[in-house]
Short mmCIF file of C-alpha atoms in Angstrom, two decimals:
data_model
loop_
_atom_site.label_atom_id
_atom_site.label_comp_id
_atom_site.label_asym_id
_atom_site.label_seq_id
_atom_site.Cartn_x
_atom_site.Cartn_y
_atom_site.Cartn_z
CA LEU T 57 0.00 0.00 0.00
CA SER T 58 1.37 3.40 -0.87
CA ARG T 59 1.19 6.45 1.36
CA ASN T 60 -1.28 7.97 -1.09
CA SER T 61 -3.61 4.95 -1.20
CA ASP T 62 -7.27 5.86 -1.77
CA PHE T 63 -8.21 2.76 0.21
CA LEU T 64 -6.25 3.85 3.29
CA ASN T 65 -7.57 7.39 3.07
CA SER T 66 -11.14 6.05 2.92
CA LEU T 67 -10.64 4.43 6.36
CA GLY T 68 -10.31 7.83 8.02
CA SER T 69 -6.84 6.96 9.32
CA PRO T 70 -4.36 6.37 6.53
CA SER T 71 -2.27 3.87 8.47
CA PHE T 72 -1.80 0.13 8.74
CA SER T 73 0.42 -2.38 10.45
CA LEU T 74 1.68 -5.78 9.50
CA CYS T 75 3.64 -8.58 11.03
CA PHE T 76 4.64 -11.83 9.40
CA THR T 77 7.00 -14.77 9.35
CA PRO T 78 7.08 -17.67 6.89
CA ASP T 79 4.49 -19.44 9.10
CA ALA T 80 2.26 -16.75 10.62
CA GLY T 81 1.21 -13.15 10.37
CA TYR T 82 -1.46 -10.49 10.36
CA MET T 83 -2.34 -7.09 8.93
CA SER T 84 -4.52 -4.44 10.54
CA PHE T 85 -5.77 -1.04 9.49
CA GLY T 86 -5.84 2.15 11.54
CA GLU T 87 -3.81 3.24 14.54
CA ASP T 88 -1.54 0.82 16.36
CA ASP T 89 0.13 1.05 19.76
CA LEU T 90 3.48 1.09 17.91
CA ALA T 91 2.50 4.56 16.72
CA GLN T 92 2.73 5.68 20.35
CA GLY T 93 6.11 3.98 20.75
CA PRO T 94 9.26 5.70 21.90
CA LEU T 95 10.82 6.45 18.52
CA PRO T 96 8.61 6.41 15.45
CA VAL T 97 10.75 7.30 12.43
CA SER T 98 9.76 10.24 10.26
CA ILE T 99 9.71 9.25 6.64
CA ARG T 100 10.83 11.36 3.72
CA PRO T 101 8.13 12.92 1.51
CA THR T 102 8.69 10.78 -1.60
CA GLY T 103 5.31 9.05 -1.91
CA TYR T 104 7.00 5.91 -0.58
CA TYR T 105 7.75 4.80 2.97
CA THR T 106 11.35 5.98 2.79
CA LEU T 107 13.69 5.54 5.75
CA PRO T 108 16.21 8.26 6.65
CA VAL T 109 19.37 6.12 6.50
CA SER T 110 22.55 7.53 8.07
CA ARG T 111 24.80 4.41 7.98
CA VAL T 112 24.69 0.84 6.68
CA HIS T 113 26.65 -2.11 8.11
CA LEU T 114 27.02 -5.68 7.01
CA GLY T 115 28.16 -7.41 10.16
CA SER T 116 30.84 -5.20 11.70
CA VAL T 117 31.82 -3.56 8.39
CA GLU T 118 30.34 -0.21 7.45
CA LEU T 119 29.48 -0.05 3.77
CA GLN T 120 31.27 2.86 2.13
CA CYS T 121 28.43 3.82 -0.20
CA LEU T 122 25.81 5.59 1.93
CA ALA T 123 24.99 8.20 -0.72
CA TYR T 124 23.60 5.47 -2.99
CA PHE T 125 21.09 4.35 -0.34
CA ASN T 126 19.68 7.88 -0.25
CA ARG T 127 19.70 8.49 -4.02
CA GLY T 128 16.45 8.76 -6.00
CA LYS T 129 13.59 7.34 -3.94
CA GLY T 130 15.97 6.55 -1.04
CA THR T 131 15.66 3.37 1.03
CA VAL T 132 12.04 2.25 0.79
CA LEU T 133 10.09 -0.18 3.00
CA ASP T 134 7.92 -2.13 0.57
CA SER T 135 5.91 -5.11 1.80
CA GLY T 136 4.69 -5.69 -1.75
CA THR T 137 8.18 -6.53 -3.00
CA THR T 138 9.32 -10.03 -2.07
CA ASP T 139 13.09 -9.53 -1.75
CA THR T 140 15.52 -6.83 -0.66
CA TYR T 141 17.41 -4.84 -3.29
CA LEU T 142 20.51 -2.82 -2.48
CA PRO T 143 22.11 -0.15 -4.69
CA ALA T 144 24.06 -1.55 -7.64
CA ASP T 145 26.75 1.07 -6.98
CA CYS T 146 27.35 -0.58 -3.57
CA ALA T 147 28.18 -4.00 -5.02
CA ARG T 148 31.93 -3.74 -4.47
CA SER T 149 31.61 -2.48 -0.89
CA PHE T 150 28.93 -5.07 -0.08
CA LYS T 151 30.87 -7.99 -1.57
CA THR T 152 34.03 -6.95 0.28
CA ALA T 153 32.11 -6.81 3.57
CA TRP T 154 30.44 -10.18 2.84
CA ARG T 155 33.82 -11.81 2.21
CA ALA T 156 35.22 -10.28 5.41
CA ALA T 157 32.26 -11.64 7.41
CA THR T 158 31.95 -15.09 5.85
CA GLY T 159 35.28 -15.87 4.19
CA LYS T 160 33.34 -16.63 0.98
CA ASP T 161 32.31 -14.79 -2.16
CA PHE T 162 28.77 -13.42 -2.22
CA SER T 163 26.29 -15.36 -4.35
CA ASN T 164 22.56 -15.57 -5.04
CA THR T 165 22.81 -19.20 -6.11
CA VAL T 166 21.91 -22.23 -3.98
CA GLN T 167 24.55 -22.80 -1.30
CA ASN T 168 25.06 -25.61 1.19
CA ILE T 169 25.54 -24.01 4.60
CA GLU T 170 26.19 -25.89 7.82
CA HIS T 171 24.15 -24.77 10.84
CA ALA T 172 27.26 -23.40 12.62
CA ASP T 173 28.16 -21.33 9.53
CA PHE T 174 24.57 -20.10 9.15
CA GLU T 175 24.70 -18.77 12.70
CA LYS T 176 27.77 -16.70 11.74
CA LEU T 177 26.18 -14.98 8.73
CA PRO T 178 26.16 -11.18 9.09
CA VAL T 179 23.22 -8.95 9.99
CA LEU T 180 22.46 -6.17 7.49
CA SER T 181 21.88 -3.11 9.66
CA PHE T 182 20.52 0.28 8.64
CA SER T 183 21.26 3.06 11.15
CA LEU T 184 18.54 5.68 10.93
CA GLU T 185 18.55 9.37 11.67
CA GLY T 186 17.44 9.67 15.31
CA GLY T 187 19.43 6.67 16.49
CA GLN T 188 17.27 3.64 15.65
CA ALA T 189 18.54 0.63 13.74
CA PHE T 190 16.58 -1.49 11.26
CA ASP T 191 18.24 -4.92 11.18
CA ILE T 192 17.76 -7.71 8.67
CA HIS T 193 18.92 -11.04 10.08
CA PRO T 194 20.06 -14.07 8.06
CA SER T 195 16.84 -15.89 9.00
CA SER T 196 15.05 -13.22 6.94
CA TYR T 197 17.36 -12.86 3.94
CA MET T 198 18.40 -16.52 3.51
CA GLU T 199 15.66 -18.68 2.00
CA PRO T 200 15.78 -22.43 2.63
CA GLY T 201 16.32 -24.53 -0.48
CA LYS T 202 14.77 -27.84 -1.45
CA ARG T 203 17.23 -29.91 0.60
CA LEU T 204 18.29 -29.67 4.21
CA GLY T 205 21.20 -27.23 4.54
CA GLU T 206 20.54 -25.51 1.20
CA TYR T 207 19.92 -21.76 1.17
CA VAL T 208 19.59 -18.96 -1.35
CA CYS T 209 20.49 -15.39 -0.39
CA ARG T 210 17.59 -13.05 -1.23
CA LEU T 211 19.60 -9.83 -1.02
CA TYR T 212 20.25 -8.44 -4.48
CA ILE T 213 22.74 -5.69 -5.31
CA ASP T 214 21.21 -4.34 -8.50
CA GLU T 215 18.83 -1.49 -7.62
CA LYS T 216 19.53 1.49 -9.85
CA TYR T 217 18.40 4.26 -7.49
CA GLY T 218 18.20 3.83 -3.73
CA ALA T 219 17.28 0.55 -2.06
CA ILE T 220 14.15 -1.50 -1.40
CA ILE T 221 13.65 -3.40 1.83
CA GLY T 222 11.12 -5.97 0.70
CA ALA T 223 8.96 -8.44 2.56
CA ASN T 224 11.91 -10.64 3.51
CA GLY T 225 13.50 -7.66 5.30
CA LEU T 226 10.22 -6.96 7.11
CA ALA T 227 9.82 -10.55 8.31
CA TYR T 228 9.93 -11.10 12.07
CA LYS T 229 9.01 -7.46 12.66
CA ARG T 230 5.80 -5.70 13.57
CA VAL T 231 5.73 -2.58 11.40
CA TRP T 232 3.28 0.31 11.60
CA PHE T 233 2.97 2.53 8.53
CA GLY T 234 1.49 5.97 9.24
CA SER T 235 0.98 8.90 6.89
CA GLU T 236 4.27 10.54 7.89
CA GLN T 237 5.98 8.02 10.18
CA VAL T 238 6.79 4.35 10.56
CA ALA T 239 7.52 2.39 13.71
CA PHE T 240 8.80 -1.13 14.12
CA GLU T 241 9.89 -3.75 16.61
CA ASP T 242 11.13 -7.33 16.40
CA SER T 243 8.30 -9.83 16.81
CA ALA T 244 7.42 -13.51 16.42
CA CYS T 245 4.11 -12.31 14.88
CA GLN T 246 2.01 -14.72 16.92
CA ASP T 247 -0.50 -12.16 18.28
#
């Protein structure tokens, strides 16, 4: 749903919240107690739910390409997009950080990963203006394959302008989308 959705505006309160995992979830319309939370994030006036990103880390390595996350539409939260897309101009920085964290080259092909190695995969963390962090854990960006121990990374480094945090990046979070703010918290989405 976009910020300018006629449907949302017809409800009298152009806001909604969602929470989902691969096995459970819900969506509700109107105000949410997250909206009253300690630090709702003001979004940029782009027509999208755009986060004000001030730093990006993959594991302990800061990506040296922040300007590309804020280019064009910026870094958008989009529950209607399945995967997460990072700026193409960050590919070198991202792949260097991935190699530093995992000891392996980055790939979007099926990989066999032992449980102990899966637990060591890096968190993709967006530091936001105002001090909050929006983290995407491996359990969200690695999709299980057909066989036990197989995974496919669903982070793509090919977005032309800005970045899109898709549904996989929103998994295991309760997210409230207001007309000018978003708020979020980690959740098992069982409510």
